[in-house]
XYZ file of C-alpha atoms in Angstrom:
608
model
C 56.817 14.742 4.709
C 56.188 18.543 4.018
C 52.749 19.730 5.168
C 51.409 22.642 3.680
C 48.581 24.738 5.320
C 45.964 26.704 3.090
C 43.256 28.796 4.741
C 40.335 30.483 2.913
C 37.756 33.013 3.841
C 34.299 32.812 3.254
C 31.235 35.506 3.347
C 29.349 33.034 5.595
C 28.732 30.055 6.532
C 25.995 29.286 3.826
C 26.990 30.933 1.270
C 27.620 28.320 -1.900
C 31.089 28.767 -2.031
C 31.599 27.778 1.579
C 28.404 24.694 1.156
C 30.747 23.346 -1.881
C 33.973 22.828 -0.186
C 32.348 21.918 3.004
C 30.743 18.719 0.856
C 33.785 17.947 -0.960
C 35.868 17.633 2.510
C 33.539 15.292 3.977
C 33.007 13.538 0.675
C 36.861 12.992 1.168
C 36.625 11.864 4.444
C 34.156 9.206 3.615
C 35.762 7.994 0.644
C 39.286 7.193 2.767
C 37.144 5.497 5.236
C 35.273 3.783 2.973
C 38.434 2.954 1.152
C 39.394 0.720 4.024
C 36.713 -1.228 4.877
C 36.512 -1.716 1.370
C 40.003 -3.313 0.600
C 39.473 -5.394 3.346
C 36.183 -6.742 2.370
C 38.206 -6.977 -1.562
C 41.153 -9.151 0.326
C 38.600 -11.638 1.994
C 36.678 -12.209 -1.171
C 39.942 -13.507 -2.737
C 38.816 -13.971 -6.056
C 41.484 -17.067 -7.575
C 44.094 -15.396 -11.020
C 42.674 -11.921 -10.530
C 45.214 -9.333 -8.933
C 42.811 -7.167 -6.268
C 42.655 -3.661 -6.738
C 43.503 -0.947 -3.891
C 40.819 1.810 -3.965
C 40.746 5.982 -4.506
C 38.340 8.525 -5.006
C 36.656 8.838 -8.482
C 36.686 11.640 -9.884
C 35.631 11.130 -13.149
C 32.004 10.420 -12.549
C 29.398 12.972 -12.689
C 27.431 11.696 -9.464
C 28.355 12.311 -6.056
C 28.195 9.049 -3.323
C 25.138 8.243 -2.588
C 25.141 8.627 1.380
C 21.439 6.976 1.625
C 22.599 3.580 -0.065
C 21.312 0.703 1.257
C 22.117 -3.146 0.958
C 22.457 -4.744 -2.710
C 25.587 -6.720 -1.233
C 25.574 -9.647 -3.526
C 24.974 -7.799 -6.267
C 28.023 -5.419 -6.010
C 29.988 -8.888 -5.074
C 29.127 -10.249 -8.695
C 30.155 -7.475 -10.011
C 33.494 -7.466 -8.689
C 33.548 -10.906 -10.120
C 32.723 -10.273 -13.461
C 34.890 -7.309 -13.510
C 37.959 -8.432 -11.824
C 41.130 -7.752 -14.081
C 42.494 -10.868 -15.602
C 45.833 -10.727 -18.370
C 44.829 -10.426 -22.105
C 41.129 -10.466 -21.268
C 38.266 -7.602 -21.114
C 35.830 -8.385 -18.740
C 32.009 -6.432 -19.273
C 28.992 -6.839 -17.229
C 25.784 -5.720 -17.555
C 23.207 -4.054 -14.648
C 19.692 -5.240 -16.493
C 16.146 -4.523 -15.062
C 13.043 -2.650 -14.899
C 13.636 1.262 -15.139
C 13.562 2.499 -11.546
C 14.993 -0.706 -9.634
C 18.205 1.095 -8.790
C 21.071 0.272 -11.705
C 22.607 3.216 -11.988
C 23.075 3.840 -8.037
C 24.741 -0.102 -8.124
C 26.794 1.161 -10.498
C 27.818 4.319 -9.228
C 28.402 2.490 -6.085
C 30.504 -0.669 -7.170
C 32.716 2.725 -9.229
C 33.362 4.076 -5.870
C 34.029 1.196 -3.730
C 36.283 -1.299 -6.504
C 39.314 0.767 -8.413
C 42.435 0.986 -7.896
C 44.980 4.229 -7.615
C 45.838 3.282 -11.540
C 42.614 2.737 -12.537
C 40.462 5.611 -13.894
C 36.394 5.645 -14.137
C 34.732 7.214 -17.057
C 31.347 7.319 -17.701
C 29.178 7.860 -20.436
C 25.116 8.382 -21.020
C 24.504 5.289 -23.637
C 21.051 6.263 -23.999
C 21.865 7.509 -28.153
C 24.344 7.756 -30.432
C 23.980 11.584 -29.938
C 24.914 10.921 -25.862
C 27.460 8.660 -26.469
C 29.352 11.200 -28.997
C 29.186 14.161 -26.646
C 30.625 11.926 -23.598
C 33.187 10.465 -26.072
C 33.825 14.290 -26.598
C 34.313 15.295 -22.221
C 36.399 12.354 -22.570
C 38.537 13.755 -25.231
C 38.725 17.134 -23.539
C 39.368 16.038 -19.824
C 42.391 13.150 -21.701
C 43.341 16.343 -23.490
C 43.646 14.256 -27.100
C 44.550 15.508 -29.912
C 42.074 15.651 -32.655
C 42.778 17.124 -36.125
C 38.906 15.909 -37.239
C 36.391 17.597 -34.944
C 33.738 15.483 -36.602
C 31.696 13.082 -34.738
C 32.571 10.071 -36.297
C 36.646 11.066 -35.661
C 36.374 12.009 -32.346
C 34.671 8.864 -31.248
C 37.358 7.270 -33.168
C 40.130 8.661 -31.289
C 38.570 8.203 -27.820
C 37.990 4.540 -28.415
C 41.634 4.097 -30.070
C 42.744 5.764 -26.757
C 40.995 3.347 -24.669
C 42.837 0.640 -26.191
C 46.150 1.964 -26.467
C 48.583 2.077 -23.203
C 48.119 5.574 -23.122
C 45.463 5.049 -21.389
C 46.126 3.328 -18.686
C 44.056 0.709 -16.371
C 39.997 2.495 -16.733
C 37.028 1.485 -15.848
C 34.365 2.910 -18.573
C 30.343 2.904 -17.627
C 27.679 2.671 -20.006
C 24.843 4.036 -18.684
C 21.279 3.552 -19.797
C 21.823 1.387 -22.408
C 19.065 -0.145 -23.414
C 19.451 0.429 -27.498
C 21.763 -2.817 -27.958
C 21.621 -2.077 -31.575
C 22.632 1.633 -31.296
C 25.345 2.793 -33.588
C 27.420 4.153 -30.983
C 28.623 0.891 -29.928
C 31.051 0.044 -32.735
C 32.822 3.573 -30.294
C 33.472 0.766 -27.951
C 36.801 -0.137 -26.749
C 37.006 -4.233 -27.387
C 40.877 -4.006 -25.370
C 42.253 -2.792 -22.245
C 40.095 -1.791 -19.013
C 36.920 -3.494 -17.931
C 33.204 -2.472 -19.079
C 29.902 -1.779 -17.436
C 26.661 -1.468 -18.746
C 23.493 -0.450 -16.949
C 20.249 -1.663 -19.402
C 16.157 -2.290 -19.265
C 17.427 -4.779 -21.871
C 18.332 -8.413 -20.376
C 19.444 -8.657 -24.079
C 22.467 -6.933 -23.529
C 23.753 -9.728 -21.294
C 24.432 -11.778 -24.655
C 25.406 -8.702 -27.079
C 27.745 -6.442 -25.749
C 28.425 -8.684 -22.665
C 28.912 -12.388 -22.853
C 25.477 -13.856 -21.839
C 26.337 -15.329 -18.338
C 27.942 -11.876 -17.376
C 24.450 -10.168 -16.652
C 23.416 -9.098 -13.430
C 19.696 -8.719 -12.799
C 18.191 -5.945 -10.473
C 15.020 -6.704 -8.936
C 13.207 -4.988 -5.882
C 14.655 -4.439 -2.609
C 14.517 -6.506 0.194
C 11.602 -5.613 2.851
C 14.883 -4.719 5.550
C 16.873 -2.516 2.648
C 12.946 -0.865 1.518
C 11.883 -0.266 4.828
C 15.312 1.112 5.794
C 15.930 3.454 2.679
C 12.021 5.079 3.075
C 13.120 5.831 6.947
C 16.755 7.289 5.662
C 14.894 9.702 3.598
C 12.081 10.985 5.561
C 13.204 11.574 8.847
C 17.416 10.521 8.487
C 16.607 8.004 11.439
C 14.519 4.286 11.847
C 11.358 6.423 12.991
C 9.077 4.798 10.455
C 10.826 1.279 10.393
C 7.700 -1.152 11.184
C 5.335 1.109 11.078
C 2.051 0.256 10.111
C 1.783 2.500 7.451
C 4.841 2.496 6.414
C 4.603 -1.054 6.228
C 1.715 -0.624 3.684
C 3.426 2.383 1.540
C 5.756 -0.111 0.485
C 3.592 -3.005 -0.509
C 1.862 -1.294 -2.470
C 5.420 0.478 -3.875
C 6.268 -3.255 -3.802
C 9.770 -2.156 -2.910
C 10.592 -0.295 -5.964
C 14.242 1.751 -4.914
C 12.955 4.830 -7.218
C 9.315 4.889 -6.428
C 10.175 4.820 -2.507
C 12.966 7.299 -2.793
C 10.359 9.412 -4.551
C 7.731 8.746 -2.305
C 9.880 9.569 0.777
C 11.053 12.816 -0.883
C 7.598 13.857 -1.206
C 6.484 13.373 1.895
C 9.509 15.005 3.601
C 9.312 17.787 1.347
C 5.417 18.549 1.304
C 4.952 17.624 5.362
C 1.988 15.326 4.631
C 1.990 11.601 6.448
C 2.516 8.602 5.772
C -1.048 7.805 5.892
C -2.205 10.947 4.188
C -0.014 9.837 1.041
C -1.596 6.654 0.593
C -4.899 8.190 0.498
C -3.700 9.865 -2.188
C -2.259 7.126 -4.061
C -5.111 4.955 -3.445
C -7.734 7.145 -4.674
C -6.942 7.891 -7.753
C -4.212 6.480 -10.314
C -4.365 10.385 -11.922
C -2.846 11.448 -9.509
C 0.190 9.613 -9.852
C 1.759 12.734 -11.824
C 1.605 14.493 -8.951
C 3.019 11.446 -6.636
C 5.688 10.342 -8.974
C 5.792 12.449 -11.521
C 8.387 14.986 -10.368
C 12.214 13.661 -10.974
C 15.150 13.629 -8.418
C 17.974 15.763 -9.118
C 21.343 14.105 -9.679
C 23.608 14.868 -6.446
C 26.073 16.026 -9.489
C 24.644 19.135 -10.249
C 25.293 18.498 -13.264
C 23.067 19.903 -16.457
C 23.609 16.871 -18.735
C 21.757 14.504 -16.141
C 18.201 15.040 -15.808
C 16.158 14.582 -12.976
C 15.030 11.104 -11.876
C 11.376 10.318 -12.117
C 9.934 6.607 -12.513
C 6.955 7.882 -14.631
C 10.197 9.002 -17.047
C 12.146 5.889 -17.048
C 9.210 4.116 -17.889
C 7.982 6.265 -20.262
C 11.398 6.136 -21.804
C 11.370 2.124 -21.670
C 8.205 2.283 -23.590
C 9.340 4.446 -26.143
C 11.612 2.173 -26.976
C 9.677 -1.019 -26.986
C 7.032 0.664 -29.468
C 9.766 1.325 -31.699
C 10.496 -2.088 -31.940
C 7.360 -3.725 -31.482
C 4.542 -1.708 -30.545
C 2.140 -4.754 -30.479
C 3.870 -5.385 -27.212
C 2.778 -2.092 -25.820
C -0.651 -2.681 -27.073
C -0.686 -6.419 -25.054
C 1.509 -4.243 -21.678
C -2.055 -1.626 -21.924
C -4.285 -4.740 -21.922
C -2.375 -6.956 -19.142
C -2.598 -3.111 -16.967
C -6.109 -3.929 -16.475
C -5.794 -7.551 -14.932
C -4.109 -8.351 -11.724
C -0.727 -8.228 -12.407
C 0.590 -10.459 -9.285
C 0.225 -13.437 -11.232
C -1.109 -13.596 -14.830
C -1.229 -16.930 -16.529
C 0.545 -17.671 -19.942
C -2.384 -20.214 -20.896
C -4.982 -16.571 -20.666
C -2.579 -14.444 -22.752
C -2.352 -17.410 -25.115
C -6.019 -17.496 -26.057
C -5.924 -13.610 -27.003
C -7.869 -13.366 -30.408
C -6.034 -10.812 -31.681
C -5.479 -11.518 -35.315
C -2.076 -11.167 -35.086
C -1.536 -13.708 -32.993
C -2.742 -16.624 -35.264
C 0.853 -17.537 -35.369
C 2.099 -18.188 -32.049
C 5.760 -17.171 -32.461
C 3.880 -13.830 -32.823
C 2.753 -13.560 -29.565
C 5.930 -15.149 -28.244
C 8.090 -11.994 -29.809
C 5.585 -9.678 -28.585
C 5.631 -11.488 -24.820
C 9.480 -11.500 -25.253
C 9.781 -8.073 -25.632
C 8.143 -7.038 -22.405
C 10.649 -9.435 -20.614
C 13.649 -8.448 -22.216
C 13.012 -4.914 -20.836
C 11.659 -6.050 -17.508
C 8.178 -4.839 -17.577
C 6.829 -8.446 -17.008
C 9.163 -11.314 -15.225
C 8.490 -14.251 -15.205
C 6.653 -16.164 -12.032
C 7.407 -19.627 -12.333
C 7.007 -21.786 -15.182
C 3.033 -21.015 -15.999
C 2.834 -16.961 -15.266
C 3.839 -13.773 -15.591
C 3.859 -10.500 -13.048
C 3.318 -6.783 -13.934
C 4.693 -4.609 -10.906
C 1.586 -2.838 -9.647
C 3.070 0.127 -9.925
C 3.557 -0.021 -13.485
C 0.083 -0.860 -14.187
C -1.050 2.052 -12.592
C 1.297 4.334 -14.336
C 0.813 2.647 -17.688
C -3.659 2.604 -17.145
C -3.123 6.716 -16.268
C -0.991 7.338 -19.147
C -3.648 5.484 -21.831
C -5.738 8.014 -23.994
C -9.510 7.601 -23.623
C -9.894 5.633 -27.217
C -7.444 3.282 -26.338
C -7.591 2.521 -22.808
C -11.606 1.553 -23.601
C -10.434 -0.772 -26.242
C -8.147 -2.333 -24.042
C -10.351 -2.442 -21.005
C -13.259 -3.957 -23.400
C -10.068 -6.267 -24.886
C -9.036 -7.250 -20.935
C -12.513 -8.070 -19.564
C -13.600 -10.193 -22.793
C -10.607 -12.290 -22.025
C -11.373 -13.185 -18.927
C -15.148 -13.054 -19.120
C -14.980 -16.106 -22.059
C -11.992 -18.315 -20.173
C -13.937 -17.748 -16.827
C -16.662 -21.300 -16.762
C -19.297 -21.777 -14.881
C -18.939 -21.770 -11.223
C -19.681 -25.548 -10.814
C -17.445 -27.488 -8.697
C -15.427 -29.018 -11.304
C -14.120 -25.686 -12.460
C -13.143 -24.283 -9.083
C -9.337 -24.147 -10.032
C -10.248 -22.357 -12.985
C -12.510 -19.627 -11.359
C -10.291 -19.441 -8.849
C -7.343 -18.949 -10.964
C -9.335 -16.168 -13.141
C -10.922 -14.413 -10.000
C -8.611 -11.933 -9.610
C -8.335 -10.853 -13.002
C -11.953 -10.484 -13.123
C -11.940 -8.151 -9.661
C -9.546 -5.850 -11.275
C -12.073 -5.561 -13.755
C -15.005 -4.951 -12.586
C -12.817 -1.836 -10.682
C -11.576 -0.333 -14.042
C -14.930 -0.942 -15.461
C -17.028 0.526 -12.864
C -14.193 3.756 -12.746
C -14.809 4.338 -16.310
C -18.533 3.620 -16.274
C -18.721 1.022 -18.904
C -21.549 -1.422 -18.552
C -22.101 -4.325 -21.101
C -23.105 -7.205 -21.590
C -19.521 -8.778 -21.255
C -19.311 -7.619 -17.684
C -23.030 -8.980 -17.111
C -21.995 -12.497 -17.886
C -18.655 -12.134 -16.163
C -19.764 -10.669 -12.796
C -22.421 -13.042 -12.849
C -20.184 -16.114 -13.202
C -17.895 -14.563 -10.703
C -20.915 -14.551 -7.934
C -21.566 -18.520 -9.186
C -18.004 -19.250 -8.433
C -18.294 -17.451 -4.889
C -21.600 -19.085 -4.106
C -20.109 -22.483 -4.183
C -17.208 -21.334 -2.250
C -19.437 -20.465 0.588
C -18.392 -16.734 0.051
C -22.388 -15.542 0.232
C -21.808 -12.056 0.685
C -19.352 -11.376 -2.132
C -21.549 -13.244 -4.100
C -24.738 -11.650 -3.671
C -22.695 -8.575 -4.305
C -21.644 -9.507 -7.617
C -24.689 -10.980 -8.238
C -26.610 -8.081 -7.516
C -23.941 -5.879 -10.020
C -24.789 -8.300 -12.839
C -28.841 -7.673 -12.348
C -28.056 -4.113 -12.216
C -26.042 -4.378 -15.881
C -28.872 -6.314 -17.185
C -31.537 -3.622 -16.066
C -29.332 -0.737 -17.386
C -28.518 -2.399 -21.000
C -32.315 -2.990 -20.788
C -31.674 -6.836 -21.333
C -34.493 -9.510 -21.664
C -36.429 -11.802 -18.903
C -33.724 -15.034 -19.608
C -30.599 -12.038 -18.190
C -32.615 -11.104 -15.767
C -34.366 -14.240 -14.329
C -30.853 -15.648 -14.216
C -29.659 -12.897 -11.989
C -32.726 -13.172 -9.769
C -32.275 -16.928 -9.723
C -28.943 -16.964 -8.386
C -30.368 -14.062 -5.730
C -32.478 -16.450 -4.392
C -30.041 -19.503 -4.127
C -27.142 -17.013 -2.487
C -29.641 -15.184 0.090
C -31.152 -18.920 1.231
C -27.957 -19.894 1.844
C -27.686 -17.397 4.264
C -31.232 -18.266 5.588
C -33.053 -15.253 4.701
C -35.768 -17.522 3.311
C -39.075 -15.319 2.881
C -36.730 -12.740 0.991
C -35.358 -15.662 -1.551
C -38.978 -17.238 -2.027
C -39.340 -13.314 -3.477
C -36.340 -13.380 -5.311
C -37.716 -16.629 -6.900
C -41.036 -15.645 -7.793
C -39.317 -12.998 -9.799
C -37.018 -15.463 -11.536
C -40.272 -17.991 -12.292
C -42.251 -15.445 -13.729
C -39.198 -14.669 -15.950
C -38.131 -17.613 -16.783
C -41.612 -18.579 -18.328
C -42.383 -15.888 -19.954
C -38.976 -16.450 -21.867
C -38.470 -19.752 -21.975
C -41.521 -21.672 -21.304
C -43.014 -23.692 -17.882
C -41.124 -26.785 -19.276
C -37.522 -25.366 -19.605
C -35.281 -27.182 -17.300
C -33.958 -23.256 -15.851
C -37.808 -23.316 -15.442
C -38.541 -26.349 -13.705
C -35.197 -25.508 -11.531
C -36.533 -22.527 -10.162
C -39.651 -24.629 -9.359
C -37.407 -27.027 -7.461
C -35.402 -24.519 -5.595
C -39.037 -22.829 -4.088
C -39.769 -26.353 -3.106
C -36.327 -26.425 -1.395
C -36.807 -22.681 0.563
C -40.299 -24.312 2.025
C -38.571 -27.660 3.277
C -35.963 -25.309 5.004
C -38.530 -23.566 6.494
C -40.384 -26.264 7.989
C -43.563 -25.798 5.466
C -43.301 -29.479 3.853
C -47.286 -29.362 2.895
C -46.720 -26.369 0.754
C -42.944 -27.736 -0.360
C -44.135 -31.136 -1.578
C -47.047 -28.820 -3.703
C -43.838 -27.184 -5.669
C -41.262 -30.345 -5.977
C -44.211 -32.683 -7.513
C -45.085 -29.809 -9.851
C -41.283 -29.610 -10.397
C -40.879 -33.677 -10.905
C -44.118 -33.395 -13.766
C -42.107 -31.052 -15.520
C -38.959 -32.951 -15.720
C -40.455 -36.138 -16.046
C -42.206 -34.895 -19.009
C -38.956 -32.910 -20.723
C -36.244 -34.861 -19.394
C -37.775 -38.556 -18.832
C -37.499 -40.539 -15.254
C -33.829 -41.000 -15.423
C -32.518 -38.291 -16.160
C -30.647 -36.983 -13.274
C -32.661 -34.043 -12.574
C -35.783 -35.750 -11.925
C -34.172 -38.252 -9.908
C -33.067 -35.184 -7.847
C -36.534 -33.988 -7.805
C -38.166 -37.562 -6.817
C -35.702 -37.947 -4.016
C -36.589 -33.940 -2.569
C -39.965 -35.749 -2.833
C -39.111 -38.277 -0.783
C -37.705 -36.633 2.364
C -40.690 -34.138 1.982
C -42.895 -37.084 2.704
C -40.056 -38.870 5.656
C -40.157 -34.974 7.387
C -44.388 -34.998 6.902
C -44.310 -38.702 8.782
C -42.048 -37.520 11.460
C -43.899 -37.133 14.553
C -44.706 -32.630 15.781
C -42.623 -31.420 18.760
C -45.732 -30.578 20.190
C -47.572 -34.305 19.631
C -44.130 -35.687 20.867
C -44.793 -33.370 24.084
C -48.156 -34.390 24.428
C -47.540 -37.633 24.608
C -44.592 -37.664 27.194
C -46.523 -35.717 29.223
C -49.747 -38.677 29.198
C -46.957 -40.891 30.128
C -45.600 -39.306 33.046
C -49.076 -38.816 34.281
């Protein structure tokens, strides 16, 4: 074997020239150590009729290695699957899931680690038929074809002619970003020869361009590969792994590969912590322009990739969806509002929304949000919105229309949320959450009505019979406050005041609920009349603060006052003044009980 030895001179040592061969020699080095480990790991998988493929640097693709990449194992296993070469067969798989989740890095990985010395990559930008014609055209140049026809149409012709002819070998050819299934550029496909990938928000392409049991979805990251990937690119070591903050960062990034990579470049970049960037986050969705909004470069260098943002990809994903359905991006603004963790299918599917007096209506319009991955499914009765995404999509509204949908979002819940009775606790408990998130968007945009009265009053029902007294008196102090602002009558606000009382004497602060009651009362005739049974209720519940308080004289004064009233508009059986006649009744059994003191008295005669 001849070796031949080339030296070169440089200006110094970081000058560009000397940076760019410096990278490609240990890119080189990697890649035949890589190569390897990576046969090996080929050989043990042993897929049955597929000939395994030996491994060589690609240099066809337009992205370096990724050095930080982290974990998606199985994923990259499936693929190898799918994509294994078997005789007089193509086989395609398709990368689908919500912009951001890491496709394009599995797929730029899997090109790396799984040709063979006779296989070539290609890759191509499927976003339009526009990207797909100028690829088709590097193709041509880099094959060196010959073309008499420089027109579009003929060139993409030729290309895809090559692919299928034995000219051009064993390839591998990536479609990236393509999440137009019905985009004109794929009749430029190659249907013979080589093996094709497809990266997609659409889970429809699994099904189109792919056969449908040859996608492969890509979720979140584990919390190992998150937590590992967010130390990789702040500090190059495991400084931050289990860290507290870090820790948190990440839930609320709910392990989203592009968000943390973004996140992590940020804070490396700027200097701020850890901590310091979740105030930001936290305090204001606005500022998620700032946080997110700024794209990572391409390790290519090249000028026909553009940077990497998530606030892009989404925006991108959007664009798309409205295109095809912008109902669907109406519903995505409304659902932004809620608690996306777990949204129920039974709330969506009492949306009044004329357009969904047909069902299959809302079913498209549902559909379409889960064919591009902005909502997945979370078991058989709900849906989830990545947090992230509802921030992103509640900062990019315009005033008009995020009001509308916030009004839209809280009237939902506020008319599916009951009364906070016992029998409905699965169904205020269910709803809570939804109504939390908004009372927070309502109270940020400083929109009181009398929707949000009702609802944040039910809410504090619902966490009075939980036993949750000071989140209840909260809310219930939030509702009064609506009511007093919209300028509402004495039945609003004696309900409010009402409830006060009940919540604060279940925390046995009785002289200030006998106040809150005497407010209610005074309401509550004055609007509805001293025989209404909210009335005669708030009656009772006085009666109830003075037995609690050991005053039975002056509590048996207020329950036989209550027990006229009832008696009179509800008869003697109905179950209220049964209620009524029994508080009665132990008012009299506590007045018969024999005084501490008496009881003292005596013992003490006794003894003597």
């Amino acid at each position: 074997m001849r070796i031949t030895q080339t030296f070169a001179s440089f200006e110094a040592i970081d000058s560009d020239d000397y940076e760019q061969v410096e990278d490609n020699i240990v890119e080189l080095a990697e890649r035949a150590l890589h190569a390897v480990a990576e046969k090996a790991r080929l050989t043990a998988l042993n897929v049955p009729g597929t000939r395994q493929l030996s491994l060589i640097p690609v240099s066809e693709l337009p992205f370096r290695r990724n050095d930080d990449f982290i974990g998606r194992e199985s994923m990259l296993d499936k693929l190898r699957m799918l994509l294994a070469y078997k005789e007089g067969y193509q086989p395609r798989a398709v990368l689908y899931g919500l912009g951001g989740t890491g496709k394009t890095q599995i797929a730029v990985e899997y090109a790396y680690r799984a040709r063979s010395n006779n296989v070539k990559t290609h890759w191509v930008n499927g976003e339009s038929d526009e990207t797909i014609a100028f690829y088709y055209t590097e193709i041509a140049k880099a094959s060196s074809l010959t073309i008499a026809d420089e027109k579009t149409e003929a060139i993409c012709a030729r290309v895809r002619a090559w692919f299928e002819s034995k000219e051009s070998g064993d390839w591998l050819l990536i479609i990236d970003n393509f999440d137009d299934i019905f985009v004109k550029g794929a009749q430029w496909l190659p249907s013979r020869n080589g093996a094709l990938l497809f990266t997609s928000r659409d889970k429809r392409a699994a099904g189109t361009v792919a056969s449908a049991n040859a996608g492969v979805e890509v979720g979140i990251m584990t919390d190992s590969e998150a937590m590992q990937t967010f130390a990789r690119l702040t500090t190059g070591s495991a400084a931050h792994i289990d860290q507290p903050e870090t820790k948190q960062l990440l839930g609320l990034l709910e392990n989203l590969p592009l968000a943390i990579a973004q996140a992590a470049t940020y804070i490396r970049q700027t200097g701020i912590t850890t901590t310091d960037y979740i105030s930001g986050f936290l305090n204001s969705e606005y500022g998620l322009e700032e946080l997110f909004g700024n794209g990572l470069k391409s390790s290519s260098g090249s000028s026909t990739i553009p940077p990497r943002s998530v606030m892009t990809t989404w925006a991108i994903t959007v664009k798309t969806i409205q295109k095809e359905n912008s109902l669907a991006v109406r519903l995505l603004q409304l659902m932004s509002f809620l608690d996306g963790q777990s949204i129920p299918k039974s709330l969506l599917g009492s949306l009044d929304w004329p357009e969904f007096g047909n069902k299959l209506i809302l079913a498209k319009t549902v559909g379409a949000l889960l064919n591009f991955s902005l909502l997945s499914q979370r078991g058989q009765y709900e849906y989830r919105l990545h947090s992230l995404l509802g921030f992103w999509t509640r900062a990019c509204i315009n005033t008009e229309s995020r009001e509308k949908s916030l009004r839209d979002a809280a009237q939902l819940v506020s008319m599916n949320f009951p009364e906070g009775t016992f029998d409905n606790e699965r169904q205020c408990s269910l709803l809570l959450p939804h109504a939390v998130s908004i009372v927070k968007n309502t109270e940020e945009a400083n929109q009181p009505s009398r929707t949000m009265c009702y609802l944040e009053f039910r809410m504090a029902q619902h966490l009075e019979e939980r036993g949750l007294y000071n989140d209840a008196e909260e809310y219930a102090q939030k509702s009064l406050d609506i009511s007093r602002a919209l300028r509402l009558g004495n039945q609003e606000l004696s309900m409010n005041e009402n409830l006060l009382g009940t919540i604060i004497m279940c925390q046995g602060r009785y002289d200030e609920a006998l106040k809150w009651y005497g407010r209610a009362l005074a309401g509550r005739e004055k609007a509805l009349g001293p025989d209404h049974q909210s009335t005669l209720d708030t009656i009772s519940n006085i009666g109830i603060v003075y037995d609690k308080q050991g005053q039975y004289d002056e509590a048996l004064k207020w329950h036989r006052r209550a027990l006229a009233g009832t008696e009179k508009a509800l008869g003697p059986d109905h179950w209220s003044t049964l209620r009524t006649a029994d508080n009665i009744r132990l008012c009299k059994k506590a007045l018969n009980r024999p005084r501490m003191g008496g009881l003292r008295k005596l013992i003490a005669k006794v003894l003597d």
